[in-house]
Coordinates of C-alpha atoms in Angstrom, one line a residue:
X1 CA 0.0 0.0 0.0
X2 CA 1.3 3.4 -0.8
X3 CA 1.8 5.8 2.1
X4 CA -0.7 8.4 0.9
X5 CA -3.5 5.8 0.8
X6 CA -2.5 4.4 4.2
X7 CA -2.5 7.8 5.9
X8 CA -5.8 8.9 4.4
X9 CA -7.6 5.6 5.2
X10 CA -6.4 5.7 8.8
X11 CA -7.2 9.3 9.3
X12 CA -10.7 9.0 8.0
X13 CA -11.3 5.9 10.0
X14 CA -10.1 7.5 13.2
X15 CA -12.2 10.6 12.7
X16 CA -15.3 8.4 12.2
X17 CA -14.4 6.7 15.5
X18 CA -14.4 10.1 17.1
X19 CA -17.9 10.9 15.8
X20 CA -17.4 12.3 12.3
X21 CA -20.4 11.8 10.0
X22 CA -20.2 14.5 7.3
X23 CA -17.4 15.3 4.8
X24 CA -17.4 18.2 2.3
X25 CA -15.0 17.8 -0.6
X26 CA -13.8 20.3 -3.3
X27 CA -12.3 18.1 -5.9
X28 CA -8.6 18.2 -7.0
X29 CA -5.6 16.0 -7.8
X30 CA -3.4 16.2 -4.7
X31 CA -6.3 15.5 -2.4
X32 CA -7.2 12.3 -4.2
X33 CA -6.1 10.0 -1.3
X34 CA -8.4 11.8 1.1
X35 CA -11.3 12.0 -1.4
X36 CA -11.1 8.3 -2.2
X37 CA -11.0 7.4 1.5
X38 CA -14.0 9.5 2.3
X39 CA -15.9 8.2 -0.7
X40 CA -15.2 4.6 0.1
X41 CA -16.5 4.7 3.7
X42 CA -20.2 4.1 3.9
X43 CA -20.4 5.5 7.5
X44 CA -19.9 9.0 6.0
X45 CA -22.2 11.3 4.1
X46 CA -20.1 12.9 1.4
X47 CA -20.9 16.3 -0.2
X48 CA -19.0 17.4 -3.3
X49 CA -18.9 21.0 -4.5
X50 CA -16.9 22.4 -7.4
X51 CA -16.3 25.8 -5.8
X52 CA -14.1 25.8 -2.7
X53 CA -15.7 28.8 -1.1
X54 CA -19.2 27.3 -1.5
X55 CA -17.8 24.0 -0.2
X56 CA -16.4 25.7 2.9
X57 CA -19.6 27.5 3.7
X58 CA -21.6 24.4 3.2
X59 CA -19.4 22.7 5.8
X60 CA -19.9 25.7 8.1
X61 CA -23.6 25.4 7.8
X62 CA -23.6 21.7 8.5
X63 CA -21.3 22.1 11.5
X64 CA -23.2 25.1 12.9
X65 CA -26.5 23.3 12.8
X66 CA -25.2 19.8 13.9
X67 CA -22.9 21.4 16.6
X68 CA -20.2 18.8 15.8
X69 CA -17.1 18.8 13.6
X70 CA -17.4 18.5 9.8
X71 CA -14.4 17.7 7.7
X72 CA -13.6 20.0 4.8
X73 CA -11.1 18.7 2.1
X74 CA -9.4 20.5 -0.8
X75 CA -6.3 20.2 -3.0
X76 CA -3.2 22.3 -2.8
X77 CA -2.6 25.9 -3.9
X78 CA -5.2 28.6 -4.1
X79 CA -8.0 26.0 -3.4
X80 CA -7.1 26.2 0.3
X81 CA -7.0 30.0 0.2
X82 CA -10.7 30.0 -0.9
X83 CA -11.6 28.4 2.4
X84 CA -10.4 31.4 4.3
X85 CA -13.7 33.4 4.6
X86 CA -15.5 30.4 6.0
X87 CA -12.6 29.7 8.4
X88 CA -12.7 33.2 9.7
X89 CA -16.5 33.0 10.2
X90 CA -16.0 29.6 12.0
X91 CA -13.3 31.2 14.2
X92 CA -15.4 34.2 15.2
X93 CA -18.6 32.3 15.7
X94 CA -17.1 29.1 17.3
X95 CA -18.1 26.6 14.7
X96 CA -16.2 23.3 14.7
X97 CA -14.6 22.9 11.3
X98 CA -11.8 20.4 10.6
X99 CA -10.0 21.6 7.5
X100 CA -7.8 19.1 5.7
X101 CA -5.7 20.7 3.0
X102 CA -3.6 18.5 0.7
X103 CA -0.2 19.9 -0.1
X104 CA 2.9 19.2 -2.2
X105 CA 5.8 17.6 -0.4
X106 CA 8.6 19.8 1.0
X107 CA 11.0 19.2 -1.9
X108 CA 8.6 20.9 -4.3
X109 CA 7.9 24.0 -2.2
X110 CA 9.6 27.2 -3.2
X111 CA 10.7 25.7 -6.6
X112 CA 8.0 27.1 -8.8
X113 CA 6.3 23.7 -8.9
X114 CA 2.7 23.7 -10.2
X115 CA -0.1 24.5 -7.7
X116 CA 2.4 24.9 -4.8
X117 CA 2.1 27.7 -2.3
X118 CA 3.1 28.2 1.3
X119 CA 0.2 26.5 3.2
X120 CA 1.9 26.2 6.6
X121 CA -0.3 28.2 9.0
X122 CA -2.2 29.5 6.0
X123 CA -5.1 30.6 8.2
X124 CA -2.9 32.3 10.8
X125 CA -4.6 33.0 14.1
X126 CA -8.1 32.2 12.7
X127 CA -7.8 28.5 13.7
X128 CA -7.8 27.0 17.2
X129 CA -4.9 24.7 16.2
X130 CA -2.7 23.9 13.3
X131 CA -0.5 20.8 12.5
X132 CA 1.8 20.1 9.6
X133 CA 1.1 16.4 9.4
X134 CA 4.3 15.5 7.5
X135 CA 4.8 13.3 4.5
X136 CA 3.6 9.8 5.3
X137 CA 6.2 7.0 5.4
X138 CA 6.0 3.2 5.7
X139 CA 7.7 2.7 9.1
X140 CA 6.5 1.5 12.5
X141 CA 4.9 4.2 14.7
X142 CA 3.2 6.1 12.0
X143 CA -0.3 4.6 12.7
X144 CA -0.2 5.7 16.4
X145 CA 0.9 9.2 15.3
X146 CA -1.9 9.5 12.7
X147 CA -4.6 8.2 15.0
X148 CA -3.6 10.3 18.0
X149 CA -3.3 13.3 15.7
X150 CA -6.8 12.7 14.4
X151 CA -8.3 12.5 17.9
X152 CA -6.5 15.6 19.0
X153 CA -7.7 17.5 16.0
X154 CA -11.3 16.4 16.3
X155 CA -11.5 17.1 20.0
X156 CA -9.9 20.5 19.6
X157 CA -12.4 21.5 16.9
X158 CA -15.3 20.1 19.0
X159 CA -14.3 22.1 22.1
X160 CA -16.5 21.7 24.0
X161 CA -15.6 24.9 25.8
X162 CA -14.2 26.7 22.8
X163 CA -15.2 25.0 19.5
X164 CA -13.8 26.3 16.3
X165 CA -11.7 25.5 13.2
X166 CA -8.7 23.3 13.2
X167 CA -6.3 23.0 10.2
X168 CA -4.3 19.9 9.3
X169 CA -1.9 20.3 6.3
X170 CA -1.2 17.0 4.6
X171 CA 1.7 16.7 2.2
X172 CA 1.4 13.8 -0.2
X173 CA 4.0 12.3 -2.5
X174 CA 2.9 10.3 -5.6
X175 CA 1.4 7.8 -6.1
X176 CA -1.9 9.3 -5.0
X177 CA -4.4 6.5 -5.7
X178 CA -4.5 2.9 -4.4
X179 CA -2.1 0.5 -6.0
X180 CA -4.1 -2.7 -5.1
X181 CA -1.6 -3.8 -2.5
X182 CA -2.8 -4.0 1.1
X183 CA 0.5 -4.8 2.8
X184 CA 1.9 -2.4 5.4
X185 CA 4.7 -2.8 8.0
X186 CA 2.2 -2.6 11.0
X187 CA -1.5 -3.0 11.6
X188 CA -3.5 -0.1 10.3
X189 CA -6.5 -1.0 12.5
X190 CA -7.6 1.2 15.4
X191 CA -8.9 0.4 18.9
X192 CA -12.0 -1.8 18.5
X193 CA -13.6 -0.1 21.5
X194 CA -13.6 3.4 20.1
X195 CA -11.3 6.3 19.4
X196 CA -7.5 6.0 19.9
X197 CA -7.7 8.7 22.6
X198 CA -10.9 9.2 24.7
X199 CA -11.0 12.7 26.2
X200 CA -12.8 13.6 29.4
X201 CA -13.9 17.2 30.1
X202 CA -13.9 18.5 33.6
X203 CA -17.2 20.0 34.8
X204 CA -17.4 23.8 34.6
X205 CA -16.6 25.8 37.7
X206 CA -19.4 26.6 40.1
X207 CA -22.0 29.1 38.8
X208 CA -21.8 32.8 39.7
X209 CA -24.6 33.7 42.1
X210 CA -26.3 37.1 41.6
X211 CA -27.7 39.2 44.4
X212 CA -31.6 39.0 44.3
X213 CA -33.2 41.8 42.3
X214 CA -36.3 42.3 40.2
X215 CA -34.5 45.0 38.1
X216 CA -32.5 42.6 36.0
X217 CA -32.4 42.0 32.2
X218 CA -31.3 39.0 30.2
X219 CA -29.8 39.9 26.8
X220 CA -29.4 37.1 24.3
X221 CA -27.1 37.6 21.3
X222 CA -26.1 35.4 18.4
X223 CA -24.6 32.0 19.1
X224 CA -25.8 31.9 22.7
X225 CA -25.8 28.5 24.5
X226 CA -28.1 27.1 27.2
X227 CA -30.7 29.7 26.1
X228 CA -33.8 27.8 27.3
X229 CA -32.3 27.4 30.8
X230 CA -31.6 31.1 31.1
X231 CA -34.8 32.3 29.6
X232 CA -36.7 30.1 32.1
X233 CA -34.7 31.5 35.0
X234 CA -35.3 35.1 33.8
X235 CA -39.0 34.3 33.7
X236 CA -38.9 33.1 37.3
X237 CA -37.0 36.2 38.4
X238 CA -39.4 38.6 36.6
X239 CA -36.7 39.8 34.2
X240 CA -37.4 40.9 30.6
X241 CA -35.6 39.1 27.8
X242 CA -34.1 41.1 25.0
X243 CA -33.1 38.5 22.3
X244 CA -31.7 39.0 18.8
X245 CA -33.4 36.7 16.3
X246 CA -30.4 34.3 16.0
X247 CA -30.1 34.3 19.8
X248 CA -33.3 32.1 19.8
X249 CA -34.6 33.5 23.0
X250 CA -37.4 35.6 21.6
X251 CA -40.4 33.7 22.9
X252 CA -42.7 33.6 25.9
X253 CA -44.3 36.4 28.0
X254 CA -41.0 37.9 29.0
X255 CA -39.7 38.5 25.5
X256 CA -39.4 42.2 24.5
X257 CA -39.2 42.3 20.7
X258 CA -39.1 46.1 20.2
X259 CA -36.1 46.8 22.4
X260 CA -34.2 48.4 19.5
X261 CA -36.8 51.2 19.4
X262 CA -37.5 51.4 23.1
X263 CA -33.9 51.9 24.0
X264 CA -33.6 54.5 21.2
X265 CA -35.8 56.6 23.4
X266 CA -33.5 58.3 25.9
X267 CA -36.2 58.8 28.5
X268 CA -37.2 55.2 28.4
X269 CA -33.6 54.0 28.5
X270 CA -32.8 56.1 31.5
X271 CA -36.0 55.1 33.3
X272 CA -35.1 51.4 32.7
X273 CA -31.5 51.4 33.9
X274 CA -31.1 47.9 35.4
X275 CA -29.4 46.7 38.5
X276 CA -27.8 43.9 36.5
X277 CA -27.6 42.7 32.9
X278 CA -26.7 39.1 32.0
X279 CA -25.5 38.7 28.4
X280 CA -25.5 35.4 26.5
X281 CA -23.8 35.1 23.1
X282 CA -22.7 38.0 21.0
X283 CA -25.1 41.0 20.8
X284 CA -24.3 43.3 18.0
X285 CA -27.3 44.2 15.9
X286 CA -28.7 47.2 17.8
X287 CA -26.8 50.3 18.5
X288 CA -29.3 51.6 21.0
X289 CA -28.9 48.3 22.9
X290 CA -25.1 48.5 22.9
X291 CA -25.2 52.1 24.1
X292 CA -27.6 51.1 26.9
X293 CA -25.2 48.2 27.9
X294 CA -22.4 50.8 28.4
X295 CA -24.4 52.4 31.2
X296 CA -25.2 49.2 33.1
X297 CA -23.9 49.2 36.7
X298 CA -23.3 45.5 36.6
X299 CA -22.9 43.6 33.3
X300 CA -22.2 39.8 33.6
X301 CA -21.1 38.1 30.4
X302 CA -21.6 34.3 30.3
X303 CA -18.9 32.6 28.2
X304 CA -18.0 28.9 28.0
X305 CA -14.3 29.8 27.4
X306 CA -12.9 32.2 29.9
X307 CA -10.0 33.1 27.6
X308 CA -12.4 34.4 24.9
X309 CA -15.6 36.3 25.7
X310 CA -17.8 38.8 23.7
X311 CA -17.8 42.3 25.1
X312 CA -18.0 44.8 22.2
X313 CA -18.9 47.7 24.5
X314 CA -16.1 46.9 27.0
X315 CA -18.7 47.2 29.7
X316 CA -18.5 43.7 31.3
X317 CA -17.9 43.8 35.0
X318 CA -17.7 40.0 35.4
X319 CA -17.3 37.0 33.2
X320 CA -18.5 33.6 34.2
X321 CA -19.0 30.2 32.7
X322 CA -22.4 29.9 34.3
X323 CA -24.7 32.2 36.3
X324 CA -27.5 31.5 38.8
X325 CA -30.3 34.0 38.3
X326 CA -32.1 34.1 41.7
X327 CA -35.9 33.7 42.0
X328 CA -37.1 36.8 43.9
X329 CA -40.4 37.7 45.4
X330 CA -42.0 41.1 44.8
X331 CA -44.1 43.2 42.5
X332 CA -43.9 43.0 38.7
X333 CA -43.8 46.7 38.1
X334 CA -40.4 46.4 36.4
X335 CA -41.4 43.7 34.0
X336 CA -44.8 45.1 33.3
X337 CA -43.3 48.5 32.4
X338 CA -41.2 46.8 29.7
X339 CA -44.1 44.7 28.5
X340 CA -46.5 47.5 28.3
X341 CA -44.0 49.6 26.3
X342 CA -43.2 46.7 24.1
X343 CA -46.9 46.0 23.3
X344 CA -47.5 49.6 22.5
X345 CA -44.5 49.9 20.2
X346 CA -45.3 46.6 18.5
X347 CA -48.9 47.6 17.7
X348 CA -47.7 50.9 16.2
X349 CA -45.0 49.1 14.1
X350 CA -47.5 46.5 12.9
X351 CA -49.9 49.2 11.8
X352 CA -47.1 50.8 9.7
X353 CA -46.2 47.5 8.1
X354 CA -49.8 46.5 7.4
X355 CA -50.5 49.8 5.6
X356 CA -47.2 50.1 3.6
X357 CA -47.7 47.2 1.1
X358 CA -44.7 45.1 0.0
X359 CA -41.5 46.0 1.9
X360 CA -38.5 44.2 3.3
X361 CA -39.4 44.6 7.0
X362 CA -42.9 43.3 6.3
X363 CA -41.5 40.3 4.4
X364 CA -39.3 39.5 7.4
X365 CA -42.1 39.9 9.9
X366 CA -44.6 37.8 7.9
X367 CA -42.1 35.1 7.1
X368 CA -41.2 34.8 10.8
X369 CA -44.8 34.3 11.6
X370 CA -45.8 32.0 8.7
X371 CA -43.2 29.3 9.1
X372 CA -44.4 26.0 10.7
X373 CA -43.2 24.8 14.2
X374 CA -40.0 22.8 13.8
X375 CA -38.8 25.0 10.9
X376 CA -35.4 26.5 10.6
X377 CA -34.7 30.0 9.2
X378 CA -31.2 31.0 8.1
X379 CA -30.8 34.8 7.9
X380 CA -28.6 37.0 5.7
X381 CA -26.2 39.1 7.8
X382 CA -27.0 42.4 6.3
X383 CA -30.5 43.9 6.3
X384 CA -32.5 40.6 6.6
X385 CA -31.3 39.9 10.2
X386 CA -32.0 43.5 11.1
X387 CA -35.4 43.5 9.6
X388 CA -36.2 40.4 11.6
X389 CA -34.8 42.1 14.8
X390 CA -37.0 45.1 14.3
X391 CA -40.2 43.5 13.0
X392 CA -40.4 39.9 14.2
X393 CA -42.9 39.1 16.9
X394 CA -42.1 36.7 19.7
X395 CA -42.9 33.1 18.9
X396 CA -41.9 29.5 19.7
X397 CA -41.0 26.6 17.6
X398 CA -38.6 28.3 15.1
X399 CA -34.8 28.0 15.1
X400 CA -33.0 31.0 13.6
X401 CA -29.4 31.0 12.4
X402 CA -27.0 33.4 10.8
X403 CA -23.3 33.8 10.0
X404 CA -22.8 36.6 12.5
X405 CA -19.3 35.7 13.6
X406 CA -17.7 38.0 11.0
X407 CA -21.1 39.2 9.6
X408 CA -20.1 38.8 6.0
X409 CA -22.4 38.3 3.1
X410 CA -20.3 35.6 1.4
X411 CA -21.2 32.0 1.4
X412 CA -24.7 32.4 2.9
X413 CA -26.5 30.3 0.3
X414 CA -24.1 27.4 0.9
X415 CA -24.2 27.8 4.6
X416 CA -28.0 27.8 4.5
X417 CA -27.9 24.6 2.4
X418 CA -25.5 23.0 4.9
X419 CA -27.7 23.9 7.8
X420 CA -30.8 22.5 6.0
X421 CA -29.0 19.2 5.3
X422 CA -28.3 18.9 9.0
X423 CA -31.8 20.0 10.1
X424 CA -34.6 17.4 10.7
X425 CA -37.4 19.5 9.3
X426 CA -38.3 22.2 6.8
X427 CA -35.7 24.9 6.3
X428 CA -35.9 28.4 4.9
X429 CA -33.5 31.3 4.3
X430 CA -34.1 35.0 4.1
X431 CA -31.3 36.8 2.1
X432 CA -30.8 40.0 0.2
X433 CA -30.1 40.0 -3.6
X434 CA -26.4 40.8 -3.3
X435 CA -25.9 38.1 -0.7
X436 CA -27.7 35.7 -3.0
X437 CA -25.7 36.7 -6.1
X438 CA -22.4 36.5 -4.1
X439 CA -22.9 32.8 -3.6
X440 CA -25.0 31.7 -6.5
X441 CA -22.6 28.9 -7.1
X442 CA -24.1 27.4 -3.9
X443 CA -27.0 26.4 -6.1
X444 CA -24.9 24.0 -8.2
X445 CA -25.5 20.5 -6.8
X446 CA -24.4 17.5 -8.7
X447 CA -27.0 14.8 -9.5
X448 CA -25.6 12.5 -6.8
X449 CA -25.4 15.1 -4.0
X450 CA -27.8 15.1 -1.0
X451 CA -30.6 17.5 -1.6
X452 CA -31.8 20.0 1.0
X453 CA -35.4 20.9 1.8
X454 CA -34.8 24.6 1.7
X455 CA -36.8 27.6 0.4
X456 CA -34.5 30.6 -0.3
X457 CA -36.5 33.8 0.0
X458 CA -34.6 36.6 -1.7
X459 CA -35.6 40.2 -1.0
X460 CA -34.5 41.8 -4.3
X461 CA -34.2 45.6 -4.2
X462 CA -31.6 45.6 -7.0
X463 CA -28.6 46.6 -4.9
X464 CA -27.1 47.1 -1.5
X465 CA -30.0 48.2 0.6
X466 CA -28.2 48.5 3.9
X467 CA -26.1 51.4 2.5
X468 CA -29.3 53.4 2.1
X469 CA -29.6 53.3 5.9
X470 CA -26.1 54.7 6.5
X471 CA -24.5 58.2 6.1
X472 CA -23.2 57.2 2.6
X473 CA -26.8 57.7 1.3
X474 CA -26.3 61.4 1.5
X475 CA -23.4 61.5 -0.9
X476 CA -25.5 62.2 -3.9
X477 CA -24.3 61.3 -7.4
X478 CA -21.6 58.7 -6.4
X479 CA -23.9 56.8 -4.1
X480 CA -25.8 54.7 -6.5
X481 CA -22.8 53.4 -8.4
X482 CA -20.4 53.0 -5.5
X483 CA -22.7 51.9 -2.7
X484 CA -26.1 51.1 -4.2
X485 CA -24.5 48.9 -6.9
X486 CA -27.6 48.0 -8.9
X487 CA -27.0 44.8 -10.9
X488 CA -30.2 44.3 -13.0
X489 CA -29.9 40.5 -12.8
X490 CA -33.1 38.5 -13.6
X491 CA -33.2 35.9 -10.8
X492 CA -35.7 33.8 -12.8
X493 CA -33.1 33.1 -15.5
X494 CA -30.4 32.4 -12.8
X495 CA -32.8 29.9 -11.2
X496 CA -33.5 28.3 -14.6
X497 CA -29.7 27.9 -15.3
X498 CA -29.4 25.6 -12.2
X499 CA -32.8 23.9 -12.6
X500 CA -34.0 25.4 -9.3
X501 CA -37.8 25.9 -9.0
X502 CA -38.6 29.6 -8.9
X503 CA -41.5 31.8 -7.8
X504 CA -41.9 35.6 -7.8
X505 CA -43.9 37.4 -5.2
X506 CA -45.4 40.9 -6.0
X507 CA -47.9 41.3 -3.2
X508 CA -47.7 40.6 0.6
X509 CA -50.5 38.1 0.6
X510 CA -48.8 35.9 -2.0
X511 CA -45.9 35.0 0.3
X512 CA -47.6 32.3 2.3
X513 CA -48.5 30.3 -0.8
X514 CA -45.2 30.9 -2.5
X515 CA -43.1 29.4 0.3
X516 CA -45.0 26.1 0.3
X517 CA -43.4 23.0 -1.2
X518 CA -40.3 21.0 -0.6
X519 CA -36.8 20.6 -1.9
X520 CA -34.4 23.4 -2.9
X521 CA -36.4 26.3 -4.4
X522 CA -36.3 30.1 -4.8
X523 CA -38.9 32.7 -3.9
X524 CA -38.1 36.2 -5.1
X525 CA -39.7 39.1 -3.3
X526 CA -39.4 42.3 -5.3
X527 CA -39.0 45.4 -3.2
X528 CA -38.1 49.0 -3.7
X529 CA -35.0 50.2 -1.8
X530 CA -36.2 53.8 -1.2
X531 CA -39.7 52.7 -0.1
X532 CA -38.3 50.1 2.3
X533 CA -36.0 52.8 3.9
X534 CA -39.0 55.0 4.3
X535 CA -41.0 52.2 5.9
X536 CA -38.2 51.6 8.5
X537 CA -38.2 55.3 9.3
X538 CA -42.0 55.2 9.8
X539 CA -41.6 52.2 12.1
X540 CA -39.2 54.1 14.3
X541 CA -41.4 57.2 14.3
X542 CA -44.5 55.1 15.2
X543 CA -42.8 53.3 18.0
X544 CA -41.5 56.5 19.5
X545 CA -44.9 58.1 19.2
X546 CA -46.4 55.2 21.1
X547 CA -43.9 55.7 23.9
X548 CA -44.9 59.4 24.0
X549 CA -48.4 58.3 24.9
X550 CA -46.9 56.4 27.9
X551 CA -45.1 59.5 29.1
X552 CA -41.6 58.9 27.6

C-alpha cells in the first residue's frame, strides 16, 4: 500500500471513531487520497462542490446546525485560500470545522512547482490549532501518530468549551491512488472499542450567584448556548428578555421584541436602567442596545471559554461560565413596564407594516410568523437579520441561524444549504439580492449530492439596501454606483440555469402560498430600496410616538 493511501484511510477511520459523519469535498488531484478514502467509507455522508468557497460555507452550515465537527477537504494551492472566509467565520462564531488541505511535499515547495504555495499556518490565528502532518512514510509508529493526531484535531475542533476551526496540512508524494496492495509494516487498525484517545472534560466551575433583584435584564445575542435554561430562569425572576433573532430567546411572555426602538428613546432607556444585565452570546445588531449596555452598573457576560468572551462595548464587570439567576419575590412593576411599552410599540409598528404594502421589513415579519413549528430560518447578515430584529414578533417553535461571527455576506447560500441538510425538518432562508448573487454557485449541486429541503426567500431591491440606511446615502451622485451597486440580474433566469424551482412574489398576501413546497427552491420578493427605507423610518417614528403616549 502506498503511504498516501494508508494515511488517508487511517485518518478517515479514526475521525469516524471520534464521531465524524459529514465530509465536504472540493475536488482536486493532490487531495485524491483523502477524497477516495471518504468516498469509500459508507459511514460518512459525502458532499462534493466544485467551488471551494461554497464547499467551505456548506461545511460551516452543516457544523453550525449539527454542533459537531465537519471535515472540509481540498487540493493544494489557491484552493485552500478560498476556504479562508468560512474559516474566519467559524473562528469568530465558534463553529467546529476540521480543515484538511492537501499539499505538495517539501521538496517541491519554493521551486515554482505547479499549484504549490506556502500552506503552513495558512489561516494564521483564525484557527484553534494547526498541525503540519508531515509526508507519510512506511515505518513503525506512523499509525499511532496518525490516529492520536486525528483524535486531538477532532476534540480541539469540537471544544466543547471553545469550539472552532482546526487545520491539518497533509503533504502527499505520488502515487496518490490505491495500488491494489494492502500490505503495510504494521497493523493499520484502530482500537476496537472506540477512538484512539478518549478525552474527558472537567465540569465547569461553580456558577456565579447574583444578588436577588427584580430589576435585571437578560440579553441574548447570536450564538448563545443554554438559552432555554436562562430564559426560564429570567422568567422566574421577573426579568425581561431582549433577544436578537439568532439568539433564539425571543419567545414567551417575558420577550421584549421592540427593544431596539424602546432603548432608542432616551427617557425610556434612563428610566429602565437595570441593577444587573446578564448577556449570553454576542449582541451586535442594535446600536441603542449597545449604548444602553455601556451604562449598566453590573454587566455579567456568560462565556464557556474564559479566555475568549464577547464584550463589544467593553462594559463587562464580570465574566463567568455559568450564572445562577435568583428567583425573587416582589411586584412585577419592572417587567410590566417593559411589556406595556413593548406591546404599545409593537402595535404601532404593525400598523405601519400592514399599511405600507410590500416591503423588506414586512417580508421579514410575515415570514417569521408563517413558518411552521419545527422549521429553521437562516438569515442573511446584512438587512434581513436587522429587519427580523425590528419586525419579528415573539414566537416559539422556530430556530433562527445566521453567519454573525464576522457578519459577511459571502457563502450564505451554501451555509443555509448545509444547515438545511443537518436539520430534521423544513428549512428556509431570508437573504438579500447581493448576498444571494455573491454565492449563486451554492445552487450548483451534482445529481448524486444530498438535496436539502430549503426555500430561499430573496428580497430583491436591485442593490445594497443597507447602505441606504447609512450616512453614505447622503453623498448624492456617487452613491448609486459606488454603494447602491444595482445589478439588473433577472433571478428567474439564474434559477433556470441551475434547474432550481422559482416563484416571484409581487404582493404581501402571496408569500404564504409561494413558500410552500419541498426541496431546494427560490422565492423572489421584489421590493423598492427607497420605499423600504421610508418604511423603516416610519416604524421608528410610530414606536416613539407610542412611547410618548406612555409618558416617555
